[in-house]
Amino acid sequence: MKTKPGGDMHDDNVDGVDAVAAALAAKYAAAVAGVASAEAEVMAVLAEAQAVGLERVAEIPRSAGREAELPLRALAAELGACARQPDRSVQRRMNDAHTLVTRFAASFEALAAGVVSVGHVRAIVEHGVKLTDPEVRAAFEAEALERAASTTPGRLGPQLARLVEQVQPTTFAERHQVARKSGGVWVRDVEDGMSELLLRGPAVPVHGIHDMITHIARDVLNTAHAAETADAAAADAGAHEETDAECEALVDSRTLDQVRADVLMEMVLTHRIDTETGEGLGDGHGGLASIRATVNVTVPALALAGVTDDPAELVGRAPIDLDTARILAKSVPGWERVLADPITGGVLAVDRYTRSADLTRHLRVRDPHCRFPGCRMRTHRCDMDHGEDFALGGATDHRNLCALCRRHHTLKGETPWRVKHHPGGVIEWISPGGLHYTDTPPPVTIGFMPDLEDAPF
């Protein structure tokens, strides 16, 4: 119970609904929509500035060379100085805004109306800009906006990457071979004596590298913490007295990102490579055979058999080429076969030729990430949670289980947030304010109905 300014008592919780939370949620949604509209106003100005700059550039003779860009630089400097922003950033944003307004008008209008956020729009432009045919791009944009209305920018990106594949005039394999030629490593110096090492390469080995150094970094931090705890307990028991230097040596106060950076530098700088024989340089596929990190790959069975050219997918991230998928397929100790509805892409069944936890595999395929709306914590770092508590009679099956990261597992168990399971793996979250949010598992594959007559099974 709370007291109103006038002194009357009122109850914020009516029939189990947190009215204050509901009101705050509505205010927040309205404020976010207002921010989106304001961002659209900013982009409209930037796009106008870019258009003016391009008109002035067109008036300069082509022989002017790099000087032809000066009108754009001058306008960017004008805007940047007035708004106290770096002119380089302003010029880049002018170009991005012009692309949005002229080539993705529907997305710009949705942003101005507060229907989608800047993050949604960036995802749409990032993937849609690859489509050169205006009609194809318009169809893609319409579908993208429909999906954006029910998901977060982080989840929208992977969906749009798959959607683009359906309408591209060239195959993924053809584009991937071209893209591989753009791979490389660059160094960019930043402030305070620091530098950034940038790597561009195929998705699987790059994510494999990140996952591998993450596992090692976690082991380093866990070992340091265990040693600190054990020695502290021994000191409390009077086993020995530590010096200040010994106590300091036990504590590793670095963050996970800092340890990851140290691990990568140590591995690269101390690994010997014979530059004459090429020993240690890998097999030409980015060291795929040596990857032991956790990387989930979905491979269409027909594509693996050579019947279709559908790309495989690094689950939850991006499509990958079939050659890479085949190399990974040869190295796995056992096969998981995922049977999916050819129309909806939904999981129908999961089995494996070697014995293991069938139910766990099914859930990991169905739930590639935490099932709280918007969360992208990968499944292998999540708990498999009973919707209805096991102690209260909840069944241990796919209709009552889903992946939840520790943060949202705790949210479900320790706060008024509630979860309901529906057929097809659909999860309904009910907030303390009485609002309902539906999270639908992403389809394993998205595509047209294949011709199964020539399938090898």
Coordinates of C-alpha atoms in Angstrom, one line a residue:
M1 CA 0.0 0.0 0.0
K2 CA 1.1 3.5 -0.7
T3 CA -0.1 7.0 0.2
K4 CA -1.1 9.5 -2.4
P5 CA 0.0 13.1 -2.1
G6 CA -3.5 13.9 -0.7
G7 CA -3.1 11.3 2.0
D8 CA -5.4 8.6 0.6
M9 CA -4.3 5.0 0.5
H10 CA -4.1 3.1 -2.8
D11 CA -3.0 -0.4 -3.8
D12 CA -0.6 -0.6 -6.8
N13 CA -1.2 -4.3 -7.1
V14 CA -4.7 -5.1 -8.3
D15 CA -5.7 -8.8 -9.0
G16 CA -2.0 -9.7 -9.2
V17 CA -1.1 -7.0 -11.8
D18 CA 1.6 -4.5 -11.0
A19 CA -0.1 -1.3 -12.2
V20 CA 3.0 0.8 -11.6
A21 CA 5.2 -1.5 -13.7
A22 CA 2.6 -1.5 -16.5
A23 CA 2.4 2.3 -16.5
L24 CA 6.2 2.6 -16.6
A25 CA 6.4 0.1 -19.4
A26 CA 3.9 2.2 -21.4
K27 CA 5.8 5.4 -20.7
Y28 CA 9.1 3.8 -21.7
A29 CA 7.6 2.5 -25.0
A30 CA 6.3 5.9 -25.8
A31 CA 9.7 7.5 -25.0
V32 CA 11.5 5.0 -27.2
A33 CA 9.1 5.8 -30.1
G34 CA 9.8 9.5 -29.5
V35 CA 13.5 8.9 -29.7
A36 CA 13.0 7.0 -33.0
S37 CA 11.0 9.9 -34.4
A38 CA 13.7 12.3 -33.3
E39 CA 16.4 10.1 -35.0
A40 CA 14.4 10.2 -38.2
E41 CA 14.4 14.0 -38.1
V42 CA 18.2 14.0 -37.7
M43 CA 18.6 11.6 -40.6
A44 CA 16.3 13.7 -42.8
V45 CA 18.6 16.7 -42.2
L46 CA 21.7 14.6 -42.9
A47 CA 20.2 13.2 -46.0
E48 CA 19.4 16.6 -47.3
A49 CA 22.9 17.8 -46.6
Q50 CA 24.3 14.8 -48.5
A51 CA 22.0 15.6 -51.5
V52 CA 23.1 19.2 -51.5
G53 CA 26.7 18.1 -51.3
L54 CA 26.3 15.7 -54.2
E55 CA 24.8 18.4 -56.3
R56 CA 27.8 20.6 -55.6
V57 CA 30.2 17.8 -56.4
A58 CA 28.4 17.2 -59.7
E59 CA 29.3 20.8 -60.7
I60 CA 33.0 20.2 -60.3
P61 CA 34.9 18.9 -63.4
R62 CA 35.8 15.2 -63.2
S63 CA 39.5 16.1 -63.6
A64 CA 39.5 17.7 -60.1
G65 CA 40.3 14.3 -58.6
R66 CA 40.1 14.2 -54.8
E67 CA 39.1 17.8 -54.6
A68 CA 35.6 16.8 -55.9
E69 CA 34.8 15.5 -52.4
L70 CA 35.5 18.9 -50.7
P71 CA 31.9 20.1 -50.9
L72 CA 30.8 17.1 -48.9
R73 CA 33.6 17.6 -46.4
A74 CA 32.8 21.2 -46.0
L75 CA 29.1 20.5 -45.3
A76 CA 30.0 17.8 -42.8
A77 CA 32.4 20.2 -41.1
E78 CA 29.7 22.8 -40.9
L79 CA 27.2 20.4 -39.4
G80 CA 29.7 18.9 -37.1
A81 CA 31.0 22.1 -35.7
C82 CA 27.5 23.4 -35.0
A83 CA 26.5 20.2 -33.2
R84 CA 30.0 19.7 -31.6
Q85 CA 30.5 16.4 -33.3
P86 CA 33.5 15.0 -35.3
D87 CA 33.0 16.0 -39.0
R88 CA 34.3 12.6 -40.2
S89 CA 31.5 10.9 -38.3
V90 CA 29.0 13.4 -39.6
Q91 CA 30.1 12.8 -43.2
R92 CA 29.7 9.1 -42.8
R93 CA 26.3 9.5 -41.2
M94 CA 25.3 11.8 -44.1
N95 CA 26.0 9.1 -46.6
D96 CA 24.2 6.4 -44.5
A97 CA 21.1 8.7 -44.1
H98 CA 21.0 9.5 -47.8
T99 CA 21.0 5.7 -48.5
L100 CA 18.2 5.2 -46.1
V101 CA 16.0 8.0 -47.3
T102 CA 16.5 7.3 -51.0
R103 CA 16.7 3.5 -51.2
F104 CA 14.7 2.4 -48.1
A105 CA 11.9 5.0 -47.9
A106 CA 9.5 2.6 -46.1
S107 CA 12.0 1.9 -43.4
F108 CA 12.6 5.7 -42.9
E109 CA 8.9 6.3 -42.7
A110 CA 8.5 3.5 -40.1
L111 CA 11.4 5.1 -38.1
A112 CA 9.7 8.5 -38.2
A113 CA 6.5 7.0 -37.0
G114 CA 8.3 5.3 -34.1
V115 CA 7.3 1.8 -35.2
V116 CA 10.9 0.6 -35.4
S117 CA 14.2 1.7 -33.8
V118 CA 17.4 2.9 -35.3
G119 CA 18.9 -0.6 -34.7
H120 CA 16.1 -2.3 -36.7
V121 CA 16.7 0.2 -39.6
R122 CA 20.5 -0.4 -39.6
A123 CA 19.9 -4.1 -39.8
I124 CA 17.5 -3.7 -42.8
V125 CA 19.9 -1.4 -44.6
E126 CA 23.0 -3.5 -43.9
H127 CA 21.5 -6.5 -45.5
G128 CA 19.2 -4.9 -48.0
V129 CA 21.9 -2.7 -49.6
K130 CA 23.3 -5.8 -51.2
L131 CA 20.2 -6.0 -53.4
T132 CA 20.6 -3.9 -56.6
D133 CA 17.2 -4.6 -58.2
P134 CA 14.8 -1.9 -56.8
E135 CA 11.7 -4.2 -57.0
V136 CA 13.5 -7.1 -55.2
R137 CA 14.8 -4.7 -52.6
A138 CA 11.3 -3.3 -52.0
A139 CA 9.9 -6.8 -51.5
F140 CA 12.8 -7.6 -49.1
E141 CA 12.2 -4.4 -47.2
A142 CA 8.5 -5.1 -46.7
E143 CA 9.2 -8.5 -45.3
A144 CA 12.0 -7.1 -43.1
L145 CA 9.7 -4.5 -41.6
E146 CA 7.0 -7.0 -40.8
R147 CA 9.6 -9.1 -38.9
A148 CA 11.1 -6.1 -37.2
A149 CA 7.7 -5.4 -35.6
S150 CA 8.0 -8.5 -33.5
T151 CA 11.7 -8.9 -32.6
T152 CA 14.8 -7.1 -31.5
P153 CA 17.5 -5.7 -33.8
G154 CA 20.0 -8.4 -32.6
R155 CA 17.6 -11.2 -33.6
L156 CA 16.5 -9.5 -36.8
G157 CA 20.0 -9.4 -38.4
P158 CA 20.4 -13.2 -38.7
Q159 CA 16.9 -13.5 -40.1
L160 CA 17.5 -10.9 -42.7
A161 CA 20.8 -12.6 -43.7
R162 CA 18.8 -15.7 -44.5
L163 CA 16.1 -13.7 -46.2
V164 CA 18.5 -12.0 -48.5
E165 CA 19.8 -15.4 -49.7
Q166 CA 16.3 -16.2 -51.1
V167 CA 16.3 -13.3 -53.4
Q168 CA 19.9 -12.9 -54.4
P169 CA 20.6 -13.2 -58.2
T170 CA 23.8 -15.1 -57.5
T171 CA 24.3 -18.1 -55.2
F172 CA 25.9 -17.8 -51.8
A173 CA 28.8 -20.0 -52.8
E174 CA 29.7 -17.6 -55.7
R175 CA 29.5 -14.6 -53.5
H176 CA 31.5 -16.3 -50.7
Q177 CA 34.3 -17.1 -53.1
V178 CA 34.5 -13.4 -54.1
A179 CA 34.3 -12.3 -50.4
R180 CA 37.1 -14.6 -49.3
K181 CA 39.5 -12.5 -51.5
S182 CA 38.7 -9.5 -49.3
G183 CA 40.0 -11.3 -46.2
G184 CA 42.9 -9.8 -44.3
V185 CA 44.4 -8.5 -41.1
W186 CA 44.8 -4.8 -40.3
V187 CA 46.2 -2.7 -37.4
R188 CA 44.6 0.6 -36.4
D189 CA 46.4 2.7 -33.8
V190 CA 44.2 4.3 -31.1
E191 CA 44.8 6.5 -28.1
D192 CA 47.1 6.0 -25.1
G193 CA 49.6 3.8 -26.8
M194 CA 47.0 1.1 -27.8
S195 CA 46.3 -0.5 -31.1
E196 CA 43.5 -2.7 -32.6
L197 CA 44.1 -5.8 -34.6
L198 CA 41.3 -6.3 -37.1
L199 CA 40.7 -9.7 -38.7
R200 CA 38.3 -10.3 -41.6
G201 CA 37.8 -14.0 -42.6
P202 CA 35.2 -16.8 -43.1
A203 CA 32.6 -16.8 -40.3
V204 CA 33.3 -20.3 -38.8
P205 CA 37.0 -19.9 -38.0
V206 CA 36.6 -16.3 -36.8
H207 CA 33.8 -17.3 -34.4
G208 CA 35.8 -20.4 -33.5
I209 CA 38.8 -18.3 -32.5
H210 CA 36.7 -16.1 -30.4
D211 CA 35.0 -19.0 -28.7
M212 CA 38.3 -20.8 -28.1
I213 CA 40.0 -17.8 -26.4
T214 CA 36.9 -17.3 -24.4
H215 CA 37.0 -20.8 -22.9
I216 CA 40.7 -20.4 -22.1
A217 CA 40.2 -17.0 -20.6
R218 CA 37.4 -18.3 -18.4
D219 CA 39.7 -21.2 -17.2
V220 CA 42.4 -18.6 -16.3
L221 CA 40.0 -16.5 -14.2
N222 CA 38.4 -19.6 -12.6
T223 CA 41.8 -21.0 -11.7
A224 CA 42.9 -17.7 -10.2
H225 CA 39.7 -17.5 -8.2
A226 CA 40.0 -21.1 -6.9
A227 CA 43.6 -20.5 -5.8
E228 CA 42.6 -17.3 -4.1
T229 CA 39.8 -19.0 -2.2
A230 CA 41.8 -22.1 -1.2
D231 CA 44.8 -20.0 0.1
A232 CA 42.5 -17.6 1.9
A233 CA 40.8 -20.6 3.7
A234 CA 44.2 -22.1 4.6
A235 CA 45.4 -18.7 6.0
D236 CA 42.2 -18.5 8.1
A237 CA 42.9 -22.0 9.4
G238 CA 46.4 -20.9 10.4
A239 CA 48.1 -23.2 7.9
H240 CA 50.5 -20.4 6.9
E241 CA 50.8 -16.7 6.8
E242 CA 51.1 -15.0 3.4
T243 CA 53.1 -11.9 2.6
D244 CA 51.4 -9.0 0.9
A245 CA 53.1 -9.9 -2.3
E246 CA 51.8 -13.4 -2.2
C247 CA 48.2 -12.2 -1.5
E248 CA 48.4 -9.8 -4.5
A249 CA 49.7 -12.5 -6.8
L250 CA 46.6 -14.6 -6.2
V251 CA 44.1 -12.0 -7.3
D252 CA 43.4 -11.7 -11.0
S253 CA 41.3 -8.5 -11.3
R254 CA 41.2 -8.5 -15.1
T255 CA 37.9 -8.6 -17.0
L256 CA 37.1 -11.4 -19.4
D257 CA 37.8 -9.1 -22.4
Q258 CA 41.2 -8.2 -21.0
V259 CA 42.1 -11.9 -20.4
R260 CA 40.8 -12.8 -23.9
A261 CA 43.2 -10.2 -25.4
D262 CA 46.1 -11.4 -23.3
V263 CA 45.4 -15.1 -24.3
L264 CA 45.3 -14.3 -28.0
M265 CA 48.5 -12.3 -28.0
E266 CA 50.3 -15.0 -26.0
M267 CA 49.1 -17.7 -28.4
V268 CA 50.0 -15.8 -31.5
L269 CA 53.4 -14.5 -30.4
T270 CA 54.7 -17.7 -28.8
H271 CA 53.5 -20.1 -31.6
R272 CA 56.4 -21.0 -33.9
I273 CA 55.7 -21.2 -37.6
D274 CA 58.2 -22.5 -40.2
T275 CA 58.0 -19.8 -42.9
E276 CA 60.0 -22.0 -45.4
T277 CA 57.9 -25.1 -45.2
G278 CA 54.7 -23.4 -44.2
E279 CA 54.2 -25.8 -41.3
G280 CA 51.7 -24.4 -38.8
L281 CA 50.0 -22.1 -41.4
G282 CA 46.9 -24.3 -41.6
D283 CA 45.2 -26.1 -44.5
G284 CA 44.0 -23.1 -46.5
H285 CA 40.6 -23.2 -44.7
G286 CA 41.5 -21.0 -41.7
G287 CA 42.5 -24.0 -39.5
L288 CA 39.0 -25.6 -39.6
A289 CA 40.2 -29.0 -38.8
S290 CA 41.8 -27.8 -35.5
I291 CA 38.7 -26.0 -34.2
R292 CA 37.5 -27.6 -31.0
A293 CA 35.4 -24.6 -29.9
T294 CA 31.6 -24.7 -29.6
V295 CA 30.3 -23.8 -33.0
N296 CA 26.9 -25.0 -34.0
V297 CA 26.3 -25.4 -37.8
T298 CA 23.1 -26.3 -39.5
V299 CA 23.6 -28.1 -42.8
P300 CA 20.7 -28.8 -45.2
A301 CA 20.8 -32.5 -45.9
L302 CA 20.1 -32.1 -49.6
A303 CA 22.8 -29.5 -50.0
L304 CA 25.3 -31.8 -48.2
A305 CA 24.4 -34.5 -50.6
G306 CA 24.9 -32.2 -53.6
V307 CA 21.3 -32.0 -54.7
T308 CA 20.8 -28.3 -53.9
D309 CA 23.1 -25.3 -53.4
D310 CA 21.4 -24.0 -50.2
P311 CA 24.0 -22.5 -47.9
A312 CA 24.7 -23.9 -44.4
E313 CA 24.3 -21.6 -41.4
L314 CA 26.5 -20.8 -38.4
V315 CA 23.5 -21.0 -36.0
G316 CA 22.2 -17.6 -34.9
R317 CA 25.0 -15.8 -36.8
A318 CA 25.3 -15.9 -40.6
P319 CA 25.3 -18.3 -43.6
I320 CA 28.5 -20.2 -44.4
D321 CA 29.6 -21.8 -47.6
L322 CA 29.0 -25.5 -48.1
D323 CA 32.7 -26.4 -48.6
T324 CA 33.4 -25.2 -45.0
A325 CA 30.3 -27.1 -43.8
R326 CA 31.5 -30.3 -45.4
I327 CA 35.0 -30.0 -43.8
L328 CA 33.3 -29.6 -40.4
A329 CA 31.0 -32.5 -41.1
K330 CA 33.9 -34.8 -41.7
S331 CA 35.5 -34.0 -38.3
V332 CA 32.4 -34.5 -36.0
P333 CA 32.4 -37.7 -33.9
G334 CA 28.7 -38.3 -34.5
W335 CA 25.9 -37.0 -36.7
E336 CA 22.8 -35.2 -35.6
R337 CA 20.0 -35.4 -38.1
V338 CA 17.5 -32.5 -37.8
L339 CA 14.2 -33.1 -39.6
A340 CA 12.4 -29.9 -40.4
D341 CA 9.1 -29.0 -42.0
P342 CA 10.0 -28.0 -45.6
I343 CA 7.3 -25.2 -45.5
T344 CA 7.7 -23.6 -42.1
G345 CA 11.2 -24.7 -41.2
G346 CA 10.1 -25.8 -37.7
V347 CA 11.8 -28.7 -36.0
L348 CA 9.8 -32.0 -36.3
A349 CA 12.3 -34.5 -34.8
V350 CA 16.0 -34.9 -33.9
D351 CA 18.0 -38.1 -33.8
R352 CA 21.6 -39.3 -33.8
Y353 CA 23.4 -42.4 -35.0
T354 CA 25.4 -42.5 -31.8
R355 CA 23.6 -42.6 -28.4
S356 CA 23.4 -39.4 -26.4
A357 CA 20.8 -37.2 -24.6
D358 CA 18.1 -36.9 -27.3
L359 CA 15.9 -34.5 -25.5
T360 CA 18.8 -32.1 -24.8
R361 CA 19.9 -32.2 -28.4
H362 CA 16.3 -31.5 -29.5
L363 CA 16.1 -28.4 -27.2
R364 CA 19.5 -27.1 -28.3
V365 CA 18.4 -27.3 -32.0
R366 CA 15.0 -25.7 -31.2
D367 CA 16.4 -23.0 -28.9
P368 CA 19.7 -21.6 -30.3
H369 CA 19.7 -19.0 -27.6
C370 CA 17.9 -18.0 -24.4
R371 CA 14.2 -17.8 -24.9
F372 CA 13.6 -14.5 -23.0
P373 CA 12.5 -12.0 -25.7
G374 CA 15.5 -10.3 -27.2
C375 CA 18.2 -12.3 -25.4
R376 CA 20.9 -13.9 -27.6
M377 CA 22.9 -15.8 -25.0
R378 CA 23.8 -19.0 -26.8
T379 CA 22.2 -22.3 -25.6
H380 CA 25.4 -24.0 -24.4
R381 CA 25.7 -21.2 -21.7
C382 CA 22.1 -21.5 -20.7
D383 CA 20.1 -23.7 -18.2
M384 CA 17.3 -26.0 -19.4
D385 CA 14.5 -24.7 -17.3
H386 CA 11.2 -26.4 -16.4
G387 CA 8.3 -24.1 -17.1
E388 CA 6.2 -25.8 -14.4
D389 CA 8.6 -26.8 -11.6
F390 CA 9.6 -30.4 -11.5
A391 CA 8.9 -30.5 -7.8
L392 CA 5.3 -29.5 -8.5
G393 CA 4.7 -32.2 -11.1
G394 CA 6.2 -30.5 -14.2
A395 CA 7.2 -32.9 -16.9
T396 CA 10.7 -33.2 -18.2
D397 CA 9.9 -33.0 -21.9
H398 CA 10.2 -30.5 -24.7
R399 CA 6.7 -29.1 -24.0
N400 CA 7.8 -28.0 -20.5
L401 CA 11.5 -27.1 -21.1
C402 CA 13.3 -24.2 -22.7
A403 CA 16.8 -22.6 -22.6
L404 CA 17.2 -19.7 -20.2
C405 CA 20.4 -17.9 -19.4
R406 CA 21.2 -17.4 -15.7
R407 CA 20.0 -13.8 -15.7
H408 CA 16.5 -14.7 -17.1
H409 CA 16.3 -18.0 -15.2
T410 CA 16.7 -15.9 -12.0
L411 CA 14.2 -13.4 -13.3
K412 CA 11.6 -16.1 -13.8
G413 CA 12.3 -17.7 -10.4
E414 CA 12.8 -14.7 -8.2
T415 CA 10.5 -12.1 -9.6
P416 CA 6.7 -11.9 -10.6
W417 CA 7.6 -12.6 -14.2
R418 CA 5.8 -15.8 -15.4
V419 CA 6.2 -18.2 -18.3
K420 CA 3.7 -20.3 -20.2
H421 CA 4.6 -23.0 -22.8
H422 CA 2.5 -23.4 -25.9
P423 CA 2.6 -25.9 -28.7
G424 CA 5.5 -25.7 -31.2
G425 CA 8.0 -24.4 -28.6
V426 CA 6.3 -21.0 -28.4
I427 CA 7.0 -19.3 -25.0
E428 CA 4.7 -16.7 -23.5
W429 CA 6.2 -14.3 -20.9
I430 CA 3.8 -12.4 -18.7
S431 CA 5.3 -9.3 -17.0
P432 CA 4.5 -8.1 -13.5
G433 CA 2.6 -5.3 -15.2
G434 CA 0.3 -7.8 -16.9
L435 CA 1.8 -7.4 -20.4
H436 CA 2.3 -10.5 -22.6
Y437 CA 5.3 -11.2 -24.8
T438 CA 5.5 -14.1 -27.2
D439 CA 8.9 -15.7 -28.2
T440 CA 8.7 -18.1 -31.1
P441 CA 11.7 -20.4 -31.8
P442 CA 13.4 -19.5 -35.1
P443 CA 13.0 -21.9 -37.9
V444 CA 16.0 -24.2 -38.7
T445 CA 15.8 -23.4 -42.4
I446 CA 14.0 -20.9 -44.5
G447 CA 13.5 -21.7 -48.2
F448 CA 11.3 -23.0 -50.9
M449 CA 9.9 -26.6 -51.0
P450 CA 12.7 -28.7 -52.5
D451 CA 12.2 -31.4 -55.2
L452 CA 12.7 -34.6 -53.2
E453 CA 12.5 -37.1 -56.1
D454 CA 16.2 -37.2 -56.6
A455 CA 17.1 -37.1 -52.9
P456 CA 19.6 -39.8 -51.8
F457 CA 17.5 -41.0 -48.9

